[in-house]
PDB file of C-alpha atoms in Angstrom:
ATOM      1  CA  MET A1024      -0.135   0.029   0.077  1.00  0.00           C
ATOM      2  CA  LYS A1025       1.089   3.246  -0.915  1.00  0.00           C
ATOM      3  CA  LEU A1026      -0.671   5.726   1.414  1.00  0.00           C
ATOM      4  CA  ARG A1027       0.102   6.669   4.862  1.00  0.00           C
ATOM      5  CA  LYS A1028      -1.821   8.271   7.441  1.00  0.00           C
ATOM      6  CA  ALA A1029      -2.546  12.196   6.824  1.00  0.00           C
ATOM      7  CA  SER A1030      -0.486  14.501   9.023  1.00  0.00           C
ATOM      8  CA  ALA A1031      -2.615  15.810  12.399  1.00  0.00           C
ATOM      9  CA  LEU A1032      -1.316  19.370  11.402  1.00  0.00           C
ATOM     10  CA  ALA A1033      -2.636  18.777   8.265  1.00  0.00           C
ATOM     11  CA  ALA A1034      -5.930  17.170   9.568  1.00  0.00           C
ATOM     12  CA  SER A1035      -6.405  20.446  12.201  1.00  0.00           C
ATOM     13  CA  VAL A1036      -6.132  22.841   9.468  1.00  0.00           C
ATOM     14  CA  LEU A1037      -8.794  20.638   7.245  1.00  0.00           C
ATOM     15  CA  ALA A1038     -10.860  20.468   9.852  1.00  0.00           C
ATOM     16  CA  LEU A1039     -11.200  24.214  10.544  1.00  0.00           C
ATOM     17  CA  SER A1040     -11.247  25.099   6.806  1.00  0.00           C
ATOM     18  CA  LEU A1041     -14.164  22.268   6.619  1.00  0.00           C
ATOM     19  CA  THR A1042     -16.470  23.270   9.656  1.00  0.00           C
ATOM     20  CA  ALA A1043     -16.481  26.643   7.796  1.00  0.00           C
ATOM     21  CA  THR A1044     -17.842  25.714   4.753  1.00  0.00           C
ATOM     22  CA  ALA A1045     -20.366  23.627   6.213  1.00  0.00           C
ATOM     23  CA  CYS A1046     -22.409  26.227   8.482  1.00  0.00           C
ATOM     24  CA  GLY A1047     -25.103  25.942   5.627  1.00  0.00           C
ATOM     25  CA  SER A1048     -25.585  24.375   2.437  1.00  0.00           C
ATOM     26  CA  SER A1049     -27.643  26.425   0.104  1.00  0.00           C
ATOM     27  CA  ASP A1050     -29.379  30.113  -0.003  1.00  0.00           C
ATOM     28  CA  ASP A1051     -32.209  28.827  -2.112  1.00  0.00           C
ATOM     29  CA  ASP A1052     -35.958  29.011  -0.846  1.00  0.00           C
ATOM     30  CA  ASN A1053     -36.036  25.340  -0.003  1.00  0.00           C
ATOM     31  CA  GLY A1054     -39.382  25.286   2.016  1.00  0.00           C
ATOM     32  CA  GLY A1055     -42.311  22.861   0.130  1.00  0.00           C
ATOM     33  CA  SER A1056     -45.927  22.248   0.919  1.00  0.00           C
ATOM     34  CA  GLY A1057     -45.260  18.727   1.880  1.00  0.00           C
ATOM     35  CA  ASP A1058     -48.733  17.257   0.981  1.00  0.00           C
ATOM     36  CA  GLY A1059     -48.657  18.649  -3.003  1.00  0.00           C
ATOM     37  CA  GLY A1060     -51.215  21.199  -2.582  1.00  0.00           C
ATOM     38  CA  GLY A1061     -51.165  23.942  -4.577  1.00  0.00           C
ATOM     39  CA  GLY A1062     -50.650  21.811  -7.701  1.00  0.00           C
ATOM     40  CA  LYS A1063     -47.086  21.224  -6.531  1.00  0.00           C
ATOM     41  CA  ILE A1064     -45.001  18.342  -4.900  1.00  0.00           C
ATOM     42  CA  THR A1065     -42.197  19.148  -3.061  1.00  0.00           C
ATOM     43  CA  VAL A1066     -39.273  16.159  -3.625  1.00  0.00           C
ATOM     44  CA  GLY A1067     -35.991  16.200  -1.562  1.00  0.00           C
ATOM     45  CA  ILE A1068     -32.829  15.273  -3.755  1.00  0.00           C
ATOM     46  CA  LYS A1069     -29.156  15.965  -3.309  1.00  0.00           C
ATOM     47  CA  PHE A1070     -27.849  18.990  -5.210  1.00  0.00           C
ATOM     48  CA  ASP A1071     -24.201  18.125  -5.386  1.00  0.00           C
ATOM     49  CA  GLN A1072     -23.959  14.206  -6.538  1.00  0.00           C
ATOM     50  CA  PRO A1073     -22.858  14.744 -10.238  1.00  0.00           C
ATOM     51  CA  GLY A1074     -24.923  12.353 -12.520  1.00  0.00           C
ATOM     52  CA  LEU A1075     -27.100  11.693  -9.400  1.00  0.00           C
ATOM     53  CA  GLY A1076     -28.528  14.524  -8.264  1.00  0.00           C
ATOM     54  CA  LEU A1077     -26.986  17.760  -9.036  1.00  0.00           C
ATOM     55  CA  LYS A1078     -27.774  21.399  -9.383  1.00  0.00           C
ATOM     56  CA  THR A1079     -26.281  22.794 -12.204  1.00  0.00           C
ATOM     57  CA  PRO A1080     -25.386  26.323 -12.443  1.00  0.00           C
ATOM     58  CA  ASP A1081     -28.194  27.468 -14.373  1.00  0.00           C
ATOM     59  CA  GLY A1082     -30.570  26.443 -11.651  1.00  0.00           C
ATOM     60  CA  THR A1083     -31.700  23.139 -13.142  1.00  0.00           C
ATOM     61  CA  PHE A1084     -31.210  19.715 -11.715  1.00  0.00           C
ATOM     62  CA  ALA A1085     -29.489  16.866 -13.480  1.00  0.00           C
ATOM     63  CA  GLY A1086     -28.720  13.059 -12.179  1.00  0.00           C
ATOM     64  CA  PHE A1087     -30.314   9.764 -12.056  1.00  0.00           C
ATOM     65  CA  ASP A1088     -32.110  10.544  -9.028  1.00  0.00           C
ATOM     66  CA  VAL A1089     -33.751  13.527 -10.344  1.00  0.00           C
ATOM     67  CA  ASP A1090     -35.063  11.746 -13.229  1.00  0.00           C
ATOM     68  CA  VAL A1091     -36.161   8.953 -10.905  1.00  0.00           C
ATOM     69  CA  ALA A1092     -38.270  11.108  -9.100  1.00  0.00           C
ATOM     70  CA  THR A1093     -39.374  13.334 -12.091  1.00  0.00           C
ATOM     71  CA  TYR A1094     -40.771  10.085 -13.129  1.00  0.00           C
ATOM     72  CA  ILE A1095     -42.370   9.499  -9.799  1.00  0.00           C
ATOM     73  CA  ALA A1096     -43.706  12.629  -9.548  1.00  0.00           C
ATOM     74  CA  GLY A1097     -45.313  12.124 -13.169  1.00  0.00           C
ATOM     75  CA  GLU A1098     -46.699   8.811 -12.357  1.00  0.00           C
ATOM     76  CA  LEU A1099     -48.616  10.984  -9.241  1.00  0.00           C
ATOM     77  CA  GLY A1100     -49.903  13.627 -11.542  1.00  0.00           C
ATOM     78  CA  TYR A1101     -47.597  16.446 -11.426  1.00  0.00           C
ATOM     79  CA  THR A1102     -45.714  17.669 -14.283  1.00  0.00           C
ATOM     80  CA  PRO A1103     -42.052  18.708 -14.192  1.00  0.00           C
ATOM     81  CA  GLU A1104     -42.876  22.275 -13.950  1.00  0.00           C
ATOM     82  CA  ASN A1105     -44.851  21.599 -10.660  1.00  0.00           C
ATOM     83  CA  ILE A1106     -42.084  19.828  -8.866  1.00  0.00           C
ATOM     84  CA  ASN A1107     -40.259  21.746  -6.480  1.00  0.00           C
ATOM     85  CA  PHE A1108     -36.856  20.386  -5.805  1.00  0.00           C
ATOM     86  CA  VAL A1109     -35.178  20.716  -2.268  1.00  0.00           C
ATOM     87  CA  GLU A1110     -31.861  19.798  -0.905  1.00  0.00           C
ATOM     88  CA  SER A1111     -31.810  17.036   1.193  1.00  0.00           C
ATOM     89  CA  PRO A1112     -28.368  16.613   3.116  1.00  0.00           C
ATOM     90  CA  SER A1113     -27.769  13.260   4.708  1.00  0.00           C
ATOM     91  CA  PRO A1114     -28.035  14.419   8.189  1.00  0.00           C
ATOM     92  CA  GLU A1115     -31.610  16.230   7.682  1.00  0.00           C
ATOM     93  CA  ARG A1116     -33.651  13.363   5.411  1.00  0.00           C
ATOM     94  CA  GLU A1117     -35.649  12.351   8.335  1.00  0.00           C
ATOM     95  CA  ASN A1118     -36.246  15.674   9.570  1.00  0.00           C
ATOM     96  CA  LEU A1119     -37.722  16.641   6.226  1.00  0.00           C
ATOM     97  CA  LEU A1120     -39.745  13.871   6.014  1.00  0.00           C
ATOM     98  CA  LYS A1121     -41.130  14.066   9.547  1.00  0.00           C
ATOM     99  CA  ARG A1122     -41.685  18.035   9.436  1.00  0.00           C
ATOM    100  CA  GLY A1123     -43.444  17.652   6.255  1.00  0.00           C
ATOM    101  CA  ASP A1124     -41.102  19.958   4.526  1.00  0.00           C
ATOM    102  CA  VAL A1125     -40.833  17.295   1.530  1.00  0.00           C
ATOM    103  CA  ASP A1126     -43.419  14.670   0.158  1.00  0.00           C
ATOM    104  CA  PHE A1127     -40.912  12.384  -0.438  1.00  0.00           C
ATOM    105  CA  ILE A1128     -37.072  11.950  -0.800  1.00  0.00           C
ATOM    106  CA  VAL A1129     -34.855  10.790  -3.638  1.00  0.00           C
ATOM    107  CA  ALA A1130     -31.116  11.265  -2.726  1.00  0.00           C
ATOM    108  CA  THR A1131     -28.992   8.194  -2.605  1.00  0.00           C
ATOM    109  CA  TYR A1132     -31.139   6.874   0.802  1.00  0.00           C
ATOM    110  CA  SER A1133     -29.834   4.103   1.942  1.00  0.00           C
ATOM    111  CA  ILE A1134     -32.652   1.604   3.434  1.00  0.00           C
ATOM    112  CA  THR A1135     -31.538   0.476   6.870  1.00  0.00           C
ATOM    113  CA  ASP A1136     -33.616  -0.763   9.674  1.00  0.00           C
ATOM    114  CA  THR A1137     -32.448   2.503  11.764  1.00  0.00           C
ATOM    115  CA  ARG A1138     -33.960   4.436   9.301  1.00  0.00           C
ATOM    116  CA  LYS A1139     -36.955   2.725   9.390  1.00  0.00           C
ATOM    117  CA  GLN A1140     -37.518   3.245  12.688  1.00  0.00           C
ATOM    118  CA  GLU A1141     -38.420   6.939  11.776  1.00  0.00           C
ATOM    119  CA  VAL A1142     -39.363   6.984   8.449  1.00  0.00           C
ATOM    120  CA  ASP A1143     -40.649   4.602   5.484  1.00  0.00           C
ATOM    121  CA  PHE A1144     -39.562   3.792   2.268  1.00  0.00           C
ATOM    122  CA  ALA A1145     -40.675   2.598  -1.124  1.00  0.00           C
ATOM    123  CA  GLY A1146     -38.294   0.657  -3.615  1.00  0.00           C
ATOM    124  CA  PRO A1147     -35.612  -0.003  -3.681  1.00  0.00           C
ATOM    125  CA  TYR A1148     -34.514   1.577  -7.020  1.00  0.00           C
ATOM    126  CA  PHE A1149     -30.696   0.971  -7.100  1.00  0.00           C
ATOM    127  CA  VAL A1150     -28.426  -0.958  -5.758  1.00  0.00           C
ATOM    128  CA  ALA A1151     -24.515   0.540  -4.640  1.00  0.00           C
ATOM    129  CA  HIS A1152     -21.763  -0.696  -2.901  1.00  0.00           C
ATOM    130  CA  GLN A1153     -19.403   1.222  -0.385  1.00  0.00           C
ATOM    131  CA  ASP A1154     -16.018   1.850  -1.600  1.00  0.00           C
ATOM    132  CA  LEU A1155     -13.153   4.723  -1.264  1.00  0.00           C
ATOM    133  CA  LEU A1156     -12.058   7.564  -3.698  1.00  0.00           C
ATOM    134  CA  ILE A1157      -8.402   7.985  -3.730  1.00  0.00           C
ATOM    135  CA  ARG A1158      -5.952   9.672  -5.572  1.00  0.00           C
ATOM    136  CA  ALA A1159      -4.903   8.320  -9.178  1.00  0.00           C
ATOM    137  CA  ASP A1160      -1.214   7.310  -8.300  1.00  0.00           C
ATOM    138  CA  GLU A1161      -1.967   5.643  -5.105  1.00  0.00           C
ATOM    139  CA  ASP A1162      -3.468   2.004  -3.897  1.00  0.00           C
ATOM    140  CA  VAL A1163      -5.525   0.532  -1.140  1.00  0.00           C
ATOM    141  CA  THR A1164      -5.561  -3.206  -1.669  1.00  0.00           C
ATOM    142  CA  SER A1165      -7.564  -4.310   1.390  1.00  0.00           C
ATOM    143  CA  GLU A1166      -9.885  -3.214   4.085  1.00  0.00           C
ATOM    144  CA  ASP A1167      -7.030  -3.812   6.916  1.00  0.00           C
ATOM    145  CA  ASP A1168      -4.947  -0.710   5.134  1.00  0.00           C
ATOM    146  CA  ILE A1169      -8.370   1.454   5.577  1.00  0.00           C
ATOM    147  CA  ASN A1170      -7.287   1.415   9.655  1.00  0.00           C
ATOM    148  CA  ASN A1171      -4.125   3.597   8.696  1.00  0.00           C
ATOM    149  CA  LEU A1172      -5.737   5.900   6.444  1.00  0.00           C
ATOM    150  CA  THR A1173      -7.750   9.589   7.509  1.00  0.00           C
ATOM    151  CA  LEU A1174     -11.007   9.586   5.689  1.00  0.00           C
ATOM    152  CA  CYS A1175     -13.537  11.862   4.776  1.00  0.00           C
ATOM    153  CA  SER A1176     -17.416  11.090   4.248  1.00  0.00           C
ATOM    154  CA  VAL A1177     -20.516  12.786   5.462  1.00  0.00           C
ATOM    155  CA  ALA A1178     -22.122  12.789   8.765  1.00  0.00           C
ATOM    156  CA  GLY A1179     -25.715  10.767   9.114  1.00  0.00           C
ATOM    157  CA  SER A1180     -24.388   8.464   6.206  1.00  0.00           C
ATOM    158  CA  THR A1181     -24.316   4.788   6.340  1.00  0.00           C
ATOM    159  CA  PRO A1182     -20.976   4.761   5.238  1.00  0.00           C
ATOM    160  CA  ALA A1183     -19.478   6.799   7.706  1.00  0.00           C
ATOM    161  CA  GLN A1184     -21.448   4.611  10.294  1.00  0.00           C
ATOM    162  CA  ARG A1185     -20.058   1.522   9.031  1.00  0.00           C
ATOM    163  CA  ILE A1186     -16.742   2.642   8.733  1.00  0.00           C
ATOM    164  CA  LYS A1187     -16.274   3.933  12.915  1.00  0.00           C
ATOM    165  CA  ASP A1188     -18.484   0.553  13.685  1.00  0.00           C
ATOM    166  CA  GLU A1189     -17.381  -1.927  11.615  1.00  0.00           C
ATOM    167  CA  ILE A1190     -14.689  -1.691   8.839  1.00  0.00           C
ATOM    168  CA  ALA A1191     -11.878   0.667  10.387  1.00  0.00           C
ATOM    169  CA  PRO A1192     -12.305   1.855  13.658  1.00  0.00           C
ATOM    170  CA  ASP A1193      -8.855   3.277  13.882  1.00  0.00           C
ATOM    171  CA  ALA A1194      -8.862   5.258  10.986  1.00  0.00           C
ATOM    172  CA  GLY A1195      -9.031   8.569  11.432  1.00  0.00           C
ATOM    173  CA  LEU A1196     -12.431  10.418  10.132  1.00  0.00           C
ATOM    174  CA  PHE A1197     -14.029  13.310   9.342  1.00  0.00           C
ATOM    175  CA  GLU A1198     -17.857  14.007   8.915  1.00  0.00           C
ATOM    176  CA  GLN A1199     -18.767  17.016   6.667  1.00  0.00           C
ATOM    177  CA  ALA A1200     -21.804  18.137   5.517  1.00  0.00           C
ATOM    178  CA  THR A1201     -21.713  17.408   1.767  1.00  0.00           C
ATOM    179  CA  TYR A1202     -19.409  14.813  -0.050  1.00  0.00           C
ATOM    180  CA  SER A1203     -17.958  17.320  -2.052  1.00  0.00           C
ATOM    181  CA  GLU A1204     -16.802  19.239   0.861  1.00  0.00           C
ATOM    182  CA  CYS A1205     -14.427  16.477   1.159  1.00  0.00           C
ATOM    183  CA  LEU A1206     -12.504  16.594  -2.251  1.00  0.00           C
ATOM    184  CA  ALA A1207     -10.491  19.243  -1.639  1.00  0.00           C
ATOM    185  CA  GLY A1208      -8.689  17.982   1.190  1.00  0.00           C
ATOM    186  CA  LEU A1209      -8.205  14.905  -0.970  1.00  0.00           C
ATOM    187  CA  GLU A1210      -6.700  16.602  -3.802  1.00  0.00           C
ATOM    188  CA  ASN A1211      -4.308  18.640  -1.352  1.00  0.00           C
ATOM    189  CA  GLY A1212      -3.195  15.819   0.160  1.00  0.00           C
ATOM    190  CA  GLN A1213      -4.976  16.610   3.750  1.00  0.00           C
ATOM    191  CA  VAL A1214      -7.212  13.108   3.768  1.00  0.00           C
ATOM    192  CA  ASP A1215      -6.085   9.648   2.261  1.00  0.00           C
ATOM    193  CA  ALA A1216      -9.592   9.105   0.921  1.00  0.00           C
ATOM    194  CA  ILE A1217     -13.397   9.930   0.581  1.00  0.00           C
ATOM    195  CA  THR A1218     -15.754   6.780   1.329  1.00  0.00           C
ATOM    196  CA  THR A1219     -19.047   6.462   0.368  1.00  0.00           C
ATOM    197  CA  ASP A1220     -20.653   4.218  -2.505  1.00  0.00           C
ATOM    198  CA  ASP A1221     -19.172   3.717  -5.630  1.00  0.00           C
ATOM    199  CA  VAL A1222     -21.822   5.477  -7.998  1.00  0.00           C
ATOM    200  CA  ILE A1223     -21.459   8.533  -6.160  1.00  0.00           C
ATOM    201  CA  LEU A1224     -17.708   8.525  -5.851  1.00  0.00           C
ATOM    202  CA  ALA A1225     -17.596   7.605  -9.809  1.00  0.00           C
ATOM    203  CA  GLY A1226     -19.668  10.720 -10.865  1.00  0.00           C
ATOM    204  CA  TYR A1227     -17.173  12.912  -8.753  1.00  0.00           C
ATOM    205  CA  ALA A1228     -13.743  11.340 -10.140  1.00  0.00           C
ATOM    206  CA  ALA A1229     -15.938  11.620 -13.823  1.00  0.00           C
ATOM    207  CA  GLN A1230     -16.216  15.453 -13.344  1.00  0.00           C
ATOM    208  CA  ASP A1231     -13.963  17.527 -16.036  1.00  0.00           C
ATOM    209  CA  GLN A1232     -12.161  19.446 -13.165  1.00  0.00           C
ATOM    210  CA  HIS A1233     -11.276  16.267 -12.180  1.00  0.00           C
ATOM    211  CA  GLN A1234     -10.394  13.790 -14.775  1.00  0.00           C
ATOM    212  CA  GLY A1235      -7.080  11.959 -13.865  1.00  0.00           C
ATOM    213  CA  LYS A1236      -6.814  12.846 -10.194  1.00  0.00           C
ATOM    214  CA  PHE A1237      -8.653  10.119  -8.746  1.00  0.00           C
ATOM    215  CA  LYS A1238     -10.088   6.700  -9.127  1.00  0.00           C
ATOM    216  CA  LEU A1239     -11.980   4.480  -6.889  1.00  0.00           C
ATOM    217  CA  ALA A1240     -10.111   1.917  -5.026  1.00  0.00           C
ATOM    218  CA  GLY A1241     -12.419  -0.986  -6.212  1.00  0.00           C
ATOM    219  CA  LEU A1242     -13.510  -2.498  -2.482  1.00  0.00           C
ATOM    220  CA  ASN A1243     -16.836  -3.826  -2.527  1.00  0.00           C
ATOM    221  CA  LEU A1244     -17.254  -2.939   1.522  1.00  0.00           C
ATOM    222  CA  SER A1245     -21.425  -3.244   1.478  1.00  0.00           C
ATOM    223  CA  ASP A1246     -24.564  -3.411  -0.398  1.00  0.00           C
ATOM    224  CA  GLU A1247     -26.320  -0.512  -0.160  1.00  0.00           C
ATOM    225  CA  PHE A1248     -30.020  -0.275  -1.251  1.00  0.00           C
ATOM    226  CA  TYR A1249     -31.645   2.603  -2.131  1.00  0.00           C
ATOM    227  CA  GLY A1250     -34.902   3.435  -1.306  1.00  0.00           C
ATOM    228  CA  ILE A1251     -37.565   6.263  -1.335  1.00  0.00           C
ATOM    229  CA  GLY A1252     -38.056   8.060   1.585  1.00  0.00           C
ATOM    230  CA  VAL A1253     -41.625   9.097   2.598  1.00  0.00           C
ATOM    231  CA  GLN A1254     -43.185   9.719   6.067  1.00  0.00           C
ATOM    232  CA  LYS A1255     -44.086   7.271   8.496  1.00  0.00           C
ATOM    233  CA  GLY A1256     -47.264   5.684   7.329  1.00  0.00           C
ATOM    234  CA  SER A1257     -47.759   7.301   4.443  1.00  0.00           C
ATOM    235  CA  ASP A1258     -50.388   6.265   1.758  1.00  0.00           C
ATOM    236  CA  LEU A1259     -47.820   7.270  -1.025  1.00  0.00           C
ATOM    237  CA  ARG A1260     -45.688   4.208  -0.719  1.00  0.00           C
ATOM    238  CA  ALA A1261     -48.114   1.823  -2.779  1.00  0.00           C
ATOM    239  CA  ASP A1262     -48.263   4.557  -5.644  1.00  0.00           C
ATOM    240  CA  ILE A1263     -44.138   5.398  -5.375  1.00  0.00           C
ATOM    241  CA  ASN A1264     -43.468   1.574  -5.566  1.00  0.00           C
ATOM    242  CA  THR A1265     -46.203   0.998  -8.588  1.00  0.00           C
ATOM    243  CA  ALA A1266     -44.598   3.710 -10.473  1.00  0.00           C
ATOM    244  CA  ILE A1267     -40.870   2.554  -9.872  1.00  0.00           C
ATOM    245  CA  GLN A1268     -41.702  -0.725 -11.257  1.00  0.00           C
ATOM    246  CA  LYS A1269     -43.628   0.925 -14.244  1.00  0.00           C
ATOM    247  CA  MET A1270     -40.096   2.681 -14.707  1.00  0.00           C
ATOM    248  CA  ILE A1271     -38.182  -0.699 -14.781  1.00  0.00           C
ATOM    249  CA  ASP A1272     -40.911  -2.444 -17.108  1.00  0.00           C
ATOM    250  CA  ASP A1273     -41.056   0.393 -19.996  1.00  0.00           C
ATOM    251  CA  GLY A1274     -37.263   0.917 -20.095  1.00  0.00           C
ATOM    252  CA  GLU A1275     -36.885   4.340 -18.715  1.00  0.00           C
ATOM    253  CA  TRP A1276     -34.906   3.087 -15.810  1.00  0.00           C
ATOM    254  CA  ASP A1277     -32.018   1.393 -18.439  1.00  0.00           C
ATOM    255  CA  ALA A1278     -32.338   4.708 -20.007  1.00  0.00           C
ATOM    256  CA  ALA A1279     -32.111   7.180 -16.932  1.00  0.00           C
ATOM    257  CA  ILE A1280     -28.955   4.970 -15.896  1.00  0.00           C
ATOM    258  CA  GLU A1281     -27.369   5.194 -19.198  1.00  0.00           C
ATOM    259  CA  LYS A1282     -27.592   8.485 -19.702  1.00  0.00           C
ATOM    260  CA  ASN A1283     -26.853   9.564 -15.645  1.00  0.00           C
ATOM    261  CA  VAL A1284     -24.050   6.871 -15.039  1.00  0.00           C
ATOM    262  CA  GLY A1285     -22.703   5.577 -17.826  1.00  0.00           C
ATOM    263  CA  PRO A1286     -20.446   8.472 -18.385  1.00  0.00           C
ATOM    264  CA  SER A1287     -18.558   7.704 -15.745  1.00  0.00           C
ATOM    265  CA  GLY A1288     -17.821   4.014 -16.689  1.00  0.00           C
ATOM    266  CA  TYR A1289     -19.621   2.937 -14.071  1.00  0.00           C
ATOM    267  CA  ALA A1290     -21.219  -0.334 -14.243  1.00  0.00           C
ATOM    268  CA  ALA A1291     -24.414  -0.288 -12.880  1.00  0.00           C
ATOM    269  CA  GLU A1292     -26.352  -3.329 -11.621  1.00  0.00           C
ATOM    270  CA  GLY A1293     -29.807  -4.312 -12.608  1.00  0.00           C
ATOM    271  CA  ALA A1294     -32.795  -2.387 -11.085  1.00  0.00           C
ATOM    272  CA  PRO A1295     -33.233  -4.574  -7.873  1.00  0.00           C
ATOM    273  CA  GLU A1296     -36.461  -5.898  -6.384  1.00  0.00           C
ATOM    274  CA  ILE A1297     -39.217  -3.946  -4.838  1.00  0.00           C
ATOM    275  CA  THR A1298     -39.407  -4.936  -1.143  1.00  0.00           C
ATOM    276  CA  GLU A1299     -40.478  -2.308   0.709  1.00  0.00           C
ATOM    277  CA  THR A1300     -44.263  -2.746   0.723  1.00  0.00           C
ATOM    278  CA  ASN A1301     -45.382  -2.671   4.466  1.00  0.00           C
TER     279      ASN A1301
END
C-alpha cells in the first residue's frame, strides 16, 4: 500500500477549513408544502452529486435520482414544472420527512433498519456498494489498509457509520455536511480517501475538473439498497412502488442509468426487486 495516514497538523487544518464551509448548504428557498398542495409536489434530492442529484449552474437539476423523482412525480400526476426540488443533506433527510417539508426523498438514501424506525421507504430502486475514492497514483488493496488512513465522509451517512463501527474503527474520520466538501482535502493530501457509495464516487471522479486525479479503490465494502423516503405511515409508498416498477418495465430506468451514470464508466447492476411494501 502506498498511502500513509495524513498528518495531525494537516488534519487539523482541514477540520478548521471544512467546518467553516459546512455552516449552511444553500441560500435557496427550500420550503415545501409537504402535501402536494396547490398543484405542486416537493421532492428532496442531493444538489452536489454528479450523475445522481446535481444542481447545475443555470439552476436546473440533473442526474439519475432527479430522473427517478421526475418519473415518479409524473405518475402521481405532477408535471416537471410543478416539482419543487429541495436540497436534502444526509443528516437532515429524516427531519425533512417528519416535518412534512418534502413529500418524498430520492437522494442516494440507503434503506436501513435504524432509518425505518423513523421513516418509511418505497423501493429499492438501485443497488450500490461502499468504496473509497483515492488519488490516482495511490492504492488501497484491502480492508486492513483502511485503519491506517484518514478518511472523509458525510455525517449521518451509512458509510461513515460503517467505517466507525465495523470496517476501520482506528481510521481517522472527518464527517462533513456534503461529499463535495471532502474533495479539496483529498486533492491537497489532507485526507487519504473519501468513503461512500461507489456510484457517488464515480460521478465525482468523472467530472471534467477531476479527470485523471482520482480513482475508486475497488473495494466492495457493502450492499447499499437505495429507497424512496416517505413519512411514516404515508399512503404514497404503494403508489411510488407502482411507479418504480413501471419505470423499470417500460425501459425508462435503463435509459436513465445510461444517460446519467454511463458516462462515468460505472457498471451499474440491474434494477433490484421491490421489497419495501409494508
